[in-house]
Every structure is written in structure tokens, then in C-alpha cells.
XYZ file of C-alpha atoms in Angstrom:
689
model
C -13.878 23.446 27.104
C -10.268 22.329 26.455
C -9.198 22.580 22.692
C -6.469 20.299 21.528
C -4.996 19.566 18.106
C -4.145 16.295 16.499
C -2.560 15.621 13.021
C -3.633 12.775 11.042
C -0.531 11.334 9.304
C 0.266 8.249 7.172
C 0.968 6.760 3.721
C -1.506 7.213 0.709
C -4.375 4.744 0.728
C -3.903 3.785 4.339
C -7.386 4.599 5.327
C -6.555 7.943 6.680
C -9.290 9.914 5.208
C -11.764 7.230 6.150
C -10.941 7.286 9.673
C -10.834 11.257 9.412
C -14.471 11.025 8.348
C -15.378 8.451 11.220
C -13.905 10.695 13.791
C -15.154 14.159 12.655
C -18.458 13.327 10.687
C -19.850 16.394 9.051
C -18.134 18.743 11.378
C -15.280 19.453 8.781
C -13.886 22.685 7.013
C -11.398 23.054 4.477
C -8.578 25.650 3.910
C -4.970 25.844 2.917
C -1.864 25.218 4.719
C -0.203 28.275 5.707
C 2.022 29.578 2.852
C 1.189 26.936 0.372
C -2.056 26.559 -1.796
C -2.749 23.025 -0.845
C -6.184 22.029 0.535
C -6.329 20.751 4.117
C -9.169 19.256 5.850
C -9.970 20.145 9.408
C -12.695 18.519 11.681
C -13.661 18.632 15.100
C -14.160 15.775 17.623
C -15.739 16.342 21.007
C -14.988 13.804 23.837
C -16.285 14.592 27.484
C -14.913 18.187 28.154
C -12.351 18.311 25.394
C -12.697 19.404 21.894
C -10.069 17.989 19.353
C -9.240 19.924 16.138
C -8.138 17.044 13.578
C -6.015 18.075 10.697
C -5.704 15.530 7.779
C -2.067 15.999 6.401
C -1.401 14.981 2.868
C -0.642 11.156 2.550
C 2.962 10.509 2.034
C 5.626 7.542 2.189
C 8.088 9.494 4.349
C 9.528 12.932 5.296
C 12.704 12.724 3.004
C 12.752 13.696 -0.463
C 11.878 16.789 -2.767
C 8.207 16.074 -3.595
C 6.056 18.960 -2.274
C 3.474 16.647 -0.412
C 6.428 15.388 1.640
C 7.720 19.115 2.388
C 4.208 20.127 3.532
C 3.930 17.151 6.098
C 7.579 17.681 7.042
C 6.893 21.553 7.585
C 3.660 21.111 9.653
C 5.315 18.604 12.090
C 8.365 20.635 12.366
C 6.522 23.881 13.145
C 3.883 22.183 15.515
C 3.476 23.419 19.128
C 4.687 20.925 21.738
C 1.389 20.195 22.974
C 0.081 18.981 19.522
C 0.217 15.318 18.907
C -0.013 12.872 15.925
C -2.378 10.039 15.190
C -0.312 7.803 12.901
C -2.552 5.629 10.576
C -0.890 2.334 9.659
C -2.166 0.036 7.076
C -2.075 -3.263 8.775
C -1.258 -5.101 5.625
C 1.589 -2.851 4.609
C 3.302 -2.701 7.853
C 6.948 -2.695 6.381
C 6.293 0.541 4.279
C 4.335 2.143 7.109
C 6.876 1.574 9.949
C 9.546 3.416 7.919
C 7.372 6.529 8.157
C 6.441 5.910 11.676
C 10.096 5.544 12.813
C 10.844 8.976 11.364
C 7.925 10.498 13.303
C 9.379 8.831 16.430
C 12.768 10.562 15.584
C 11.216 13.844 15.501
C 10.127 13.502 19.040
C 6.365 13.813 18.167
C 3.940 12.454 20.726
C 2.163 9.718 18.721
C -0.564 7.225 18.905
C -0.806 4.501 16.258
C -4.024 3.412 14.597
C -3.856 0.267 12.627
C -6.570 -0.036 9.891
C -7.794 -2.809 7.672
C -8.796 -5.107 10.507
C -11.358 -6.605 8.261
C -8.886 -7.524 5.596
C -6.481 -9.038 8.077
C -9.080 -11.508 9.438
C -10.244 -12.203 5.835
C -6.722 -13.073 4.710
C -6.205 -14.942 7.887
C -3.090 -12.974 8.911
C -2.396 -12.776 12.572
C -0.843 -9.947 14.131
C 0.493 -10.079 17.638
C -0.395 -6.641 18.829
C 0.945 -6.737 22.370
C 4.572 -7.666 20.993
C 4.193 -4.895 18.283
C 3.333 -2.310 21.161
C 6.376 -3.633 23.108
C 8.795 -3.591 20.049
C 7.893 0.051 18.977
C 7.079 1.267 22.347
C 3.842 3.190 21.378
C 0.181 2.480 22.008
C -1.543 0.734 19.140
C -5.320 0.554 18.272
C -6.624 -1.818 15.746
C -9.841 -0.572 13.814
C -11.997 -1.094 10.770
C -12.084 2.435 9.429
C -14.834 1.656 7.073
C -17.338 -0.070 9.317
C -16.411 1.929 12.463
C -15.387 -1.101 14.439
C -13.062 -0.206 16.876
C -13.656 3.593 16.871
C -15.500 3.682 20.144
C -12.337 2.060 21.645
C -10.110 4.565 20.008
C -12.187 7.484 21.296
C -11.695 6.039 24.823
C -8.038 5.625 24.448
C -7.824 9.433 23.124
C -9.294 10.499 26.429
C -6.078 9.368 28.165
C -3.360 11.789 27.654
C -0.795 9.192 28.262
C -1.770 7.249 25.090
C 0.284 9.626 23.010
C 3.941 8.733 23.779
C 7.327 9.923 22.792
C 10.374 7.500 22.839
C 13.901 7.711 22.028
C 15.119 6.594 18.476
C 14.687 2.621 18.414
C 16.832 1.988 15.428
C 20.726 2.178 15.250
C 23.207 3.681 12.518
C 26.139 1.619 11.574
C 28.905 1.032 14.324
C 31.158 4.054 13.109
C 28.081 6.588 12.731
C 26.486 5.294 16.010
C 29.637 5.526 17.861
C 30.261 9.239 16.529
C 26.657 10.174 17.434
C 26.915 8.990 20.884
C 30.275 10.924 21.163
C 28.737 14.075 19.640
C 25.441 13.807 21.942
C 27.780 13.740 24.980
C 29.947 16.424 24.052
C 27.166 18.803 22.956
C 24.839 17.893 25.868
C 22.105 16.666 23.878
C 19.515 14.608 25.824
C 16.290 15.062 24.129
C 14.817 13.620 20.776
C 14.214 16.817 19.264
C 17.949 17.953 19.643
C 19.092 14.631 18.421
C 16.902 14.998 15.442
C 18.418 18.273 14.628
C 21.937 16.857 15.049
C 21.117 13.895 12.770
C 19.847 16.410 10.088
C 22.909 18.637 10.356
C 25.206 15.599 9.902
C 23.360 14.511 6.618
C 23.828 18.343 5.465
C 27.565 18.320 6.292
C 27.750 14.966 4.199
C 26.022 16.643 1.183
C 23.082 14.573 1.416
C 21.108 15.178 -1.912
C 17.858 15.130 0.090
C 18.970 17.709 2.658
C 20.684 20.581 0.932
C 19.542 23.277 3.129
C 21.392 24.598 6.093
C 18.502 25.169 8.490
C 19.476 22.627 11.201
C 22.933 23.186 11.261
C 22.421 26.965 11.377
C 20.683 26.569 14.594
C 23.926 25.631 16.261
C 26.411 28.204 17.984
C 29.552 28.981 15.746
C 31.739 26.970 18.088
C 29.617 23.883 17.736
C 29.428 24.472 13.789
C 33.430 24.510 13.688
C 33.605 21.404 15.711
C 31.129 19.463 13.815
C 32.860 20.355 10.635
C 36.244 19.214 11.755
C 34.750 16.079 13.279
C 32.710 15.012 10.141
C 34.336 16.533 7.002
C 36.704 14.053 5.377
C 36.097 11.296 8.040
C 33.865 8.994 5.644
C 30.759 8.944 7.574
C 27.735 7.717 5.819
C 25.010 10.081 7.390
C 22.541 9.921 4.483
C 18.740 9.641 4.200
C 19.216 6.427 1.893
C 21.430 4.902 4.641
C 19.022 5.625 7.405
C 16.256 4.053 5.408
C 18.412 0.847 5.268
C 19.134 0.794 8.965
C 15.511 1.391 9.685
C 14.688 -1.642 7.329
C 16.751 -3.948 9.538
C 14.773 -3.308 12.502
C 11.373 -3.371 10.823
C 12.053 -6.895 9.262
C 13.224 -8.012 12.727
C 10.027 -6.758 14.367
C 7.675 -7.963 11.756
C 9.270 -11.561 11.798
C 8.174 -11.598 15.453
C 4.754 -10.277 15.308
C 3.060 -11.377 12.150
C 2.051 -14.901 10.831
C 0.860 -15.373 7.400
C -1.374 -18.524 6.469
C 0.591 -21.338 5.151
C -0.723 -21.303 1.555
C -2.512 -18.590 -0.114
C -4.533 -19.926 -3.296
C -4.797 -17.742 -6.273
C -6.912 -14.952 -5.378
C -9.756 -13.225 -7.342
C -7.561 -10.011 -6.992
C -4.769 -11.723 -9.078
C -7.108 -12.856 -11.549
C -8.866 -9.365 -11.918
C -5.276 -7.781 -12.183
C -4.498 -10.038 -15.020
C -7.494 -8.592 -17.058
C -7.307 -4.854 -15.852
C -3.606 -4.661 -16.292
C -3.427 -6.495 -19.667
C -1.938 -4.608 -22.382
C -5.129 -4.812 -24.461
C -7.933 -5.997 -22.288
C -6.912 -3.344 -19.791
C -7.400 -0.538 -22.110
C -10.730 -2.010 -23.146
C -11.937 -1.981 -19.869
C -10.723 1.532 -19.160
C -12.348 2.936 -22.221
C -15.647 0.907 -21.253
C -15.671 2.475 -17.708
C -15.200 5.904 -19.124
C -17.896 5.286 -21.794
C -20.289 4.018 -18.738
C -19.421 7.101 -16.939
C -20.348 9.653 -19.703
C -23.549 7.576 -20.452
C -24.646 7.518 -16.925
C -24.329 11.277 -16.900
C -27.051 11.788 -19.358
C -28.924 8.872 -18.634
C -29.220 8.962 -14.779
C -29.254 12.707 -14.219
C -32.048 13.460 -16.692
C -34.829 13.041 -13.878
C -33.308 15.090 -11.166
C -32.448 17.656 -13.731
C -36.027 18.036 -14.791
C -37.148 18.194 -11.097
C -34.474 20.942 -10.296
C -35.629 22.808 -13.629
C -39.270 22.756 -12.575
C -38.395 23.698 -8.992
C -36.580 26.762 -10.255
C -39.651 27.833 -12.430
C -41.875 27.387 -9.454
C -39.617 29.466 -7.421
C -39.638 32.168 -10.128
C -43.412 31.992 -10.168
C -43.668 32.181 -6.425
C -41.439 35.127 -6.144
C -42.995 36.855 -9.045
C -46.356 36.621 -7.290
C -45.030 38.635 -4.389
C -43.274 41.310 -6.222
C -44.958 44.181 -8.027
C -43.882 44.749 -11.852
C -40.536 46.614 -12.136
C -36.849 46.568 -12.161
C -36.452 44.853 -9.011
C -38.831 41.876 -9.943
C -36.951 41.526 -13.090
C -33.572 41.563 -11.338
C -34.611 38.899 -8.763
C -36.526 36.535 -11.160
C -34.440 36.979 -14.378
C -31.076 38.085 -13.177
C -30.488 36.254 -9.872
C -32.904 33.190 -9.859
C -32.603 32.628 -13.709
C -28.884 33.135 -13.785
C -27.979 31.056 -10.679
C -30.715 28.465 -11.373
C -29.439 27.765 -14.883
C -26.208 26.229 -13.311
C -27.538 24.551 -10.317
C -29.558 22.397 -12.647
C -26.331 20.684 -13.693
C -25.584 19.617 -10.072
C -26.698 15.939 -10.595
C -24.110 15.448 -13.263
C -21.366 16.864 -11.339
C -22.294 14.903 -8.436
C -22.509 11.795 -10.577
C -18.843 12.702 -11.950
C -17.315 13.086 -8.573
C -19.200 9.951 -7.377
C -17.649 7.842 -10.084
C -14.180 9.325 -9.848
C -14.483 8.619 -5.969
C -15.545 4.978 -6.467
C -12.494 4.389 -9.079
C -10.031 5.876 -6.412
C -11.358 3.946 -3.267
C -11.738 0.674 -5.078
C -8.159 0.655 -6.194
C -8.726 1.006 -9.872
C -7.378 4.510 -10.397
C -4.001 3.500 -9.248
C -4.178 0.436 -11.938
C -5.049 2.856 -14.539
C -2.338 4.919 -13.712
C 0.116 1.876 -14.150
C -1.782 0.913 -17.343
C -1.281 4.486 -18.790
C 2.248 4.579 -17.903
C 2.982 2.471 -21.177
C 1.305 5.061 -23.301
C 2.635 7.923 -21.416
C 6.097 7.159 -21.868
C 5.639 7.512 -25.695
C 4.735 11.022 -24.942
C 7.695 11.758 -22.593
C 5.646 11.395 -19.328
C 5.614 8.707 -16.610
C 2.408 7.171 -15.258
C 2.865 9.638 -12.322
C 1.378 12.214 -14.469
C -1.802 10.249 -15.231
C -3.483 10.688 -11.859
C -3.184 14.455 -12.027
C -4.299 14.366 -15.609
C -7.318 12.225 -14.696
C -8.076 14.358 -11.658
C -8.463 17.191 -14.147
C -11.653 15.453 -15.048
C -12.843 16.979 -11.702
C -10.832 20.137 -11.826
C -7.550 21.349 -13.143
C -6.576 23.491 -10.008
C -6.195 20.388 -7.577
C -4.771 18.399 -10.623
C -2.072 21.002 -10.875
C -1.477 20.953 -7.237
C -1.416 17.245 -7.379
C 1.597 17.393 -9.689
C 3.703 18.193 -6.465
C 4.145 14.339 -6.125
C 6.120 14.260 -9.345
C 9.779 14.773 -8.433
C 11.067 15.107 -11.977
C 10.874 18.920 -12.862
C 10.300 18.493 -16.568
C 7.528 15.813 -15.931
C 5.921 18.131 -13.376
C 6.024 21.327 -15.577
C 4.756 19.441 -18.573
C 1.927 17.948 -16.670
C 1.086 21.445 -15.224
C 1.088 22.928 -18.718
C -1.254 20.308 -20.397
C -3.613 19.601 -17.311
C -6.234 22.325 -18.370
C -6.797 20.613 -21.714
C -8.463 17.609 -19.961
C -12.096 18.077 -19.720
C -12.992 19.396 -16.225
C -16.210 19.527 -14.319
C -16.601 23.291 -15.165
C -16.910 22.543 -18.581
C -19.652 19.841 -17.994
C -22.572 22.534 -17.600
C -21.403 24.091 -20.910
C -20.928 20.787 -22.745
C -24.240 19.290 -21.634
C -26.220 22.572 -22.539
C -24.638 22.487 -26.114
C -24.843 18.726 -26.472
C -28.346 18.717 -25.234
C -29.356 21.646 -27.557
C -27.931 20.654 -30.851
C -27.543 16.788 -30.522
C -31.145 15.921 -29.313
C -31.380 12.660 -31.188
C -33.187 9.378 -29.980
C -31.068 6.770 -28.434
C -29.203 4.160 -30.657
C -30.928 0.748 -30.113
C -33.230 2.465 -27.469
C -30.224 2.402 -24.926
C -27.188 4.060 -26.053
C -27.439 8.006 -25.600
C -25.976 10.027 -28.497
C -25.307 12.963 -26.064
C -23.188 10.431 -23.996
C -20.976 9.472 -26.988
C -20.450 13.128 -27.919
C -19.484 13.842 -24.180
C -17.087 10.946 -24.151
C -15.497 12.028 -27.346
C -14.889 15.406 -25.820
C -13.100 13.757 -22.751
C -11.162 11.626 -25.263
C -10.176 14.666 -27.395
C -9.011 16.584 -24.186
C -6.795 13.456 -23.338
C -5.394 13.209 -26.806
C -4.710 16.851 -26.913
C -2.891 16.961 -23.637
C -0.676 13.924 -24.568
C 0.011 15.583 -27.978
C 1.050 18.884 -26.242
C 3.082 16.928 -23.702
C 5.112 15.445 -26.434
C 5.498 18.799 -27.921
C 6.693 20.338 -24.489
C 9.008 17.543 -23.959
C 10.751 17.581 -27.380
C 11.175 21.379 -27.408
C 11.207 23.063 -23.889
C 11.411 20.396 -21.122
C 13.898 18.029 -22.616
C 15.197 16.495 -19.489
C 14.735 12.609 -19.332
C 11.496 11.402 -18.001
C 11.446 9.785 -14.543
C 10.859 6.116 -13.668
C 7.345 5.361 -12.546
C 7.607 2.968 -9.294
C 4.404 2.324 -7.555
C 2.844 -0.248 -5.124
C -0.733 -1.321 -6.266
C -3.196 -0.820 -3.562
C -5.548 -3.858 -2.723
C -9.226 -3.818 -4.253
C -11.499 -2.299 -1.690
C -15.242 -1.905 -1.394
C -15.550 1.719 -1.529
C -16.989 3.288 1.771
C -20.378 4.837 1.420
C -19.791 7.155 3.974
C -16.597 8.390 2.574
C -18.129 8.599 -0.948
C -20.949 10.716 0.555
C -18.209 13.168 2.182
C -16.376 13.270 -1.087
C -19.265 14.176 -3.277
C -20.997 16.539 -0.598
C -17.695 18.307 -0.052
C -16.945 18.772 -3.861
C -20.549 19.970 -4.812
C -20.488 22.176 -1.698
C -17.114 23.772 -2.926
C -18.619 24.146 -6.410
C -21.627 25.903 -5.169
C -19.801 28.087 -2.625
C -17.089 29.296 -5.149
C -18.415 29.048 -8.519
C -21.991 29.928 -7.346
C -20.714 33.370 -5.961
C -19.009 34.233 -9.162
C -22.170 33.177 -11.098
C -24.369 35.347 -8.820
C -22.173 38.558 -9.247
C -21.877 38.219 -13.003
C -25.601 37.458 -13.392
C -26.558 40.553 -11.608
C -23.837 42.523 -13.591
C -25.039 41.098 -16.953
C -28.744 41.736 -15.894
C -27.765 45.518 -15.452
C -25.784 45.540 -18.810
C -28.689 43.768 -20.716
C -31.355 46.205 -19.389
C -29.603 49.512 -19.364
C -29.529 52.446 -20.530
C -33.017 52.933 -19.302
C -35.073 56.029 -18.616
C -37.694 56.957 -15.944
C -40.990 58.163 -17.647
C -44.481 58.296 -16.336
C -43.497 56.745 -12.761
C -41.997 53.661 -14.532
C -38.572 52.543 -15.683
C -38.360 51.928 -19.570
C -35.482 49.531 -20.341
C -33.710 49.042 -23.581
C -34.107 46.324 -25.872
C -31.305 43.893 -25.486
C -29.846 44.883 -29.083
C -29.294 48.433 -27.802
C -28.347 47.731 -24.332
C -24.771 47.987 -23.233
C -24.221 44.292 -23.465
C -25.886 44.412 -27.038
C -23.418 47.209 -28.286
C -20.572 45.336 -26.908
C -21.580 42.019 -28.581
C -22.282 43.906 -31.758
C -18.721 45.210 -31.846
C -17.235 41.959 -31.352
C -19.478 39.943 -33.585
C -17.550 40.236 -36.966
C -14.481 38.709 -35.153
C -16.291 35.663 -33.960
C -18.721 35.226 -37.026
C -15.966 33.001 -38.832
C -16.182 30.527 -35.928
C -19.950 30.159 -36.263
C -20.693 32.265 -33.268
C -23.254 35.159 -32.676
C -22.846 38.150 -30.268
C -24.747 36.478 -27.518
C -22.292 33.586 -27.620
C -19.343 35.867 -27.884
C -20.500 37.783 -24.745
C -20.962 34.464 -22.954
C -17.234 33.539 -23.962
C -16.171 36.686 -22.349
C -17.785 36.360 -19.120
C -16.864 32.631 -18.949
C -13.349 33.648 -18.238
C -14.169 34.180 -14.776
C -15.395 30.711 -14.635
C -16.458 28.303 -17.553
C -19.698 27.520 -16.116
C -20.673 31.122 -16.038
C -21.314 30.835 -20.033
C -24.615 28.984 -18.960
C -25.872 31.580 -16.715
C -24.876 34.267 -19.115
C -26.920 32.756 -21.793
C -29.905 32.415 -19.346
C -29.735 36.105 -18.492
C -29.342 36.887 -22.004
C -32.195 35.031 -23.208
C -34.128 35.623 -20.131
C -34.034 39.395 -21.246
C -36.184 38.684 -23.940
C -40.017 37.864 -24.171
C -40.635 34.144 -23.389
C -44.041 33.868 -22.480
C -43.905 30.032 -22.971
C -41.495 29.557 -20.214
C -39.338 27.375 -22.381
C -36.331 25.881 -20.848
C -32.955 27.310 -21.972
C -32.022 24.556 -24.311
C -35.513 24.760 -26.115
C -34.920 28.609 -26.252
C -31.531 28.145 -27.952
C -32.811 25.605 -30.584
C -35.093 28.463 -31.942
C -32.690 31.301 -32.046
C -32.208 32.572 -35.495
C -29.664 35.031 -37.134
C -30.626 38.304 -38.943
C -30.882 36.039 -42.221
C -33.243 33.658 -40.404
C -30.722 30.848 -40.263
C -30.514 28.853 -37.032
C -27.680 29.965 -34.707
C -27.408 26.554 -32.564
C -26.778 23.994 -35.352
C -24.650 20.720 -34.866
C -22.004 22.469 -36.652
C -21.687 25.696 -34.894
C -22.402 23.677 -31.667
C -19.532 21.425 -32.632
C -17.233 24.502 -33.167
C -18.178 25.943 -29.777
C -17.461 22.503 -28.038
C -14.121 22.352 -29.539
C -13.593 25.846 -28.551
C -14.452 25.331 -25.044
C -12.285 22.103 -25.056
C -9.104 23.893 -25.758
C -9.693 27.601 -24.519
C -7.928 28.577 -21.411
C -11.183 30.038 -19.932
C -10.291 29.644 -16.079
C -8.495 32.459 -14.123
C -7.854 30.165 -11.091
C -6.004 27.685 -13.362
C -3.799 30.318 -14.538
C -3.336 31.542 -11.056
C -2.187 28.112 -9.524
C -0.004 27.715 -12.599
C 1.707 30.775 -11.633
C 1.956 29.805 -7.980
C 3.250 26.152 -8.806
C 5.879 27.343 -11.564
C 6.884 30.515 -9.610
C 6.799 32.805 -12.557
C 4.169 34.535 -14.694
C 5.865 33.386 -17.932
C 4.324 29.761 -17.838
C 0.624 30.923 -17.338
C 1.152 33.439 -20.023
C 2.335 30.671 -22.379
C -0.377 28.427 -21.374
C -3.114 30.980 -21.863
C -1.562 31.887 -25.422
C -1.196 28.398 -26.756
C -4.622 27.144 -25.573
C -6.333 30.357 -26.901
C -4.633 30.033 -30.350
C -5.405 26.282 -30.471
C -9.204 26.908 -29.507
C -9.698 29.757 -32.235
C -7.857 27.977 -34.932
C -9.670 24.594 -34.189
C -12.986 26.337 -34.171
C -12.376 28.300 -37.267
C -11.212 25.213 -39.237
C -14.264 22.834 -38.004
C -16.709 25.657 -38.862
C -15.296 26.656 -42.155
C -14.536 23.189 -43.410
C -17.914 22.010 -42.281
C -19.648 24.713 -44.355
C -17.508 23.857 -47.391
C -18.570 20.212 -47.120
C -22.204 21.088 -46.965
C -22.879 20.772 -43.102
C -24.898 22.996 -41.258
């Protein structure tokens, strides 16, 4: 079977990922772009006797500039093999913006097919697009689809079968008279006849003109010394304007002319519901009310809607343990499998419904167009903390995971903004904290719902999210006033249209995130659960044909815990919590499996859930370990502590030095210990327990 490669390229929010899902279905895998830690998605599409490997490149508005997402798309297209092709995804409602990028792709000499999305919205808005004229003007094949419903996808697949559908064509826009004349002369003198060679020449001319967007010599260096000497003498001091910004202006002239010929808008557009909704969601007061209501709804739903599936999973894990126990004889192996592996891993799997709900909610916010509006809204507040609205989406993305959030800062061109966002992103509550928070909140705040509707646990969880955001803003201000003093960048963005989220796309998003959570965190949890089981059962001795294990207090883990207990007692923690804090440095959610293994090592004939077991845990003096005060202290510790090796690793990667992850770890750890200590000690003084 022939194997071919296609890159999906386009602007953000143009329907690229939805089209990717339509073409590849579930046949996807994720990885990193070579040399950079940015996730890429690949999928396969089989048509007749050919298999297409489709790579979804990061959405970007163009190839020029210094933002990392632009660089990645640029480098992938530059280093592609000649036979590799591009499907350019073009939002039919944002043709002017999308055609700018398309003309850059054409200039590079890439074989391209254009897929126009938003067919349904065009029809709904009664906007007429003359596709034949557009094809003739641009010189490429265009296919109009509705990526959400799949309308037009079969036609697209038929078009893909024809190798002539991907076309290359010479540059279709022109520079100013002076520059175009020189370019023609240079091409003739140097014997340049192909798109690729002309692209290298134009990039070299920008370099010689000292274009701030092109400071590297890579293109110019490809020419022989004789050519380089001639180009220098012909360009330098002659007043040519070979700049990226000039190029955009000249492309705009052509685009406006083309659009005037191919697109017809309805004569009058009445005040739409989108405009009315924007007046509320972007209102300086009502907008924030809506934002916090939405966040409150999210955290209420995490407890209210996930309770039933959690109970089902818990009982399923208990049944699995009983089933396995019935097949295994008494001994260490049975204990390892049921307590160490099933108990440890199962204690985290039980939180999958909440994690899936979280990703579903964030996916809906993003696909509906609300996330961009929240970013616009928050720009007003973030400006007071020295950041622009560009930092809000990475910060809100931290609610899922700090690692992609830090990678997402590559879209921030201002270095001070970017580094500040990287340093404070881990303070925002991430999904890895949810299992820990939900366990603690469910254990110590088990109060009945207020008015029978509002869940107290949901309020506490929302407060933790709010605390994380406030802390990140506060430290952002501190960093901007001390270390990163450069002026904040301006925030300019085009608000996307409101869209009904695609169920298929949401399914893929949630499925992919949960799968990633299970495959990455799950492996760490498994390894640590096995290690903890060993440390909590040994030293052991073999007597009378059976292994006699140590009580947990005198096991290896018990000995380590007892040594560290005096240091953490002022925070309200006992030695078992101390051990779970240590192991959670590998991944925050490991704390839950650690507690499950530690408590599973003790006799628990009632088969109670972990939360029930924790509620009855006592200290040597008979007082309860898990109280609202100690629980609050632990919550705040986890809110601020830098308990994530992956985050520190990606911070090092993105800042290019070990210095900033060390600073990040130290300031977060000091903040966590100090806050926990103050909360527990002040709470005790005030008479709380």
C-alpha cells in the first residue's frame, strides 16, 4: 500500500482539528515535533490503495514572526520532503486573514489543496461565495465542506485520490515597482526559475534589509560567495523595502481585489444574537459575573454529576479485588496484586469521571468561542498585574495541566510576559490536583447540600481554583515588578464566532486527554504503588513455610515516615501524609494511591472506601488526623507546592536554563510550607480543629 504524508495547515479556530477528526476518526496518535516538546497529532486515512498520514500542525496566522508556534509550522514546511503536500484549511468567514497565510504557503512552493470550512455558517448568514472565481484567482483547487457535520467530506476524499489536486503555482502577488524590478533582474542573473529558489532569494533580501522578523543568515548562507557578494552590493544602501510587513501589505492589495470579486454579503444584517450576547459576556461587570457563574457551575458539576459513576467504579474495583482474591492463595503475591496494584491504581482510576467532566467543560468553552471572550475580558484585570490577555489562555489551560499550558506560552511574543506566565502557571489548579482535592474535600467536608442543591464540596473546590488564580496573579505582579521589568505587550485578537461544539470533536478531546492521563500518570502510579507495597510490608522473614511481614509502623516506609514526622507535625500532617507528599513529587495524583496502599496495608475487614477509612484515622493521643483544619492545611499545601517533575522539566526546556525551574520549585515550596503552617497554627489558636 502506498504511503503518503499530508500536513494540515491553517489559522487557529478555522476548523482544522475538526476536519482532522473527520478524516482520521480514531486512527490517531500523539507525539512531539522533532527537536521541540510540542504535541503533534497524527492520524491515518486509507483511500483505495493509498494510506495518508495526516499531521495536524499548530494553528498560526502566518510564518513570519518570533512566536514559537509560527516557528514550528515554518520549520516543518521548510524541512518537508518534496512529495509531501499540504491541505490548507481556510475559514470561509475569515477569507482575508486566511488568504494571507495561504499566499505564504504558495510562495514556498508547497503542493497545496485548499479546504474551505464553515459552509453551514455561510449559508446561514446568506453570504454568497463564487468558488469558481476564487479557484481561478488563486490558481488552486478549493473544496467547500462543513467539518462539523461531515458534509462535503466524501467529495474531499474523492478529490484527494487525484494527485493533480495538489498544485504548485508561482507567486501571485507583486512587490512595489522598484523591488519587483530588482527581483526580476536578480532572478534572471542568478538563473532562478522555481518557487523554492525564489523564496530563498526573497528571504535573503529581507535578511540583507535587516528585517527584524528575519535576523538569521540561513537562506543567504546557501548562496555561493560570488552570489552573496553581488547581492550585498546590489541591495545594501539602495533603499529597497524587502520586509515582512511590506510583503503583508502587498499581499493585502491582491486579497482585497480577489475578495471584492468573489464574495457577496447580504444587503442588510440585522442586530444578531451574537452581538447581544457579546454585550453581556464582554460587559465590565456582567461579563465577570457570567465567568464566575460558569466556573462555579463547573466545580458543582464535578461533584454532583460524577458521584454515580465514581460509586460504580469503586464497586467495580472492589469486585475485581474479590474476584482476584478468590483465585489466589494467601501470601505475598496475593497481597501485592490486590492491595498494591489493584488498590493503588484503582484509587486513582475512580476519579476519571471528574477529570473527563473537566476536559469536557473546557472543550465546550473553547469550541463555543467563549474562551477567547474570557481571555479578552480578563485582559482588563491582567493588565493590572503586568500581563496581557494573551497570558490568560495558558493560565486557564493550567486547569487541565501546567505542561501544555507552559508550552502554550510560545504564542506570547513578549519575553517578560512569557517567562512570567511560565513561572506562575503551576499555581493554577490542574487536573492532577483534582484526585487529591476531591479525596481531601470528600473526607473532611462531608456536609449535606445547602438548600438541598448546592454542594459544599463544590464550593470548596471552586475556592481552590480561585485561590490558584489569585496566587498566580499576585506572583505575576511580583515577578513583573522585580525580575521581568520589560513593558507588557499589547493584546490584539479577533474574537471567533459563536459555534455549537462538535460532539465528535469533544469526544476525541476528552477521550485523548483521559487516555493520556491513564497512560502517563497511570504508569507512574503503578510503579510507585508496587514500590510502596514493598516498603510497607518489608522487612519480612520466612518462617514455617510462610512469609511474616512487618507491621506498617516498623516497615521501611513506617521508619522513614516516623523520622520525618516531627518536621511536618506543625503543618497538621502525620507520617502517612508525609510519605504521600514525598511520593507525589513524581506526579501529584500519586498521593491518593500512596494513601490507598498505606491504609490498605492495615486490617480493614469492613472493606470501607479510602475516604471512610481516613475519617477514622487517629493519632497516638486519640485525636482525629483528618479534620477540616488539617484538611484545609493540606489543600493549601497542594495548591502551592511544586509537586510535579514534568512541570519543572518543561520549564527548563522553555526557559533554556536550570535556573528558572529551581526558582519555581523554591518559591512554590516555601509558599506551600509557610501557608500550611500559618493556617494550621492560627486555626488551632482560634479553637478550630
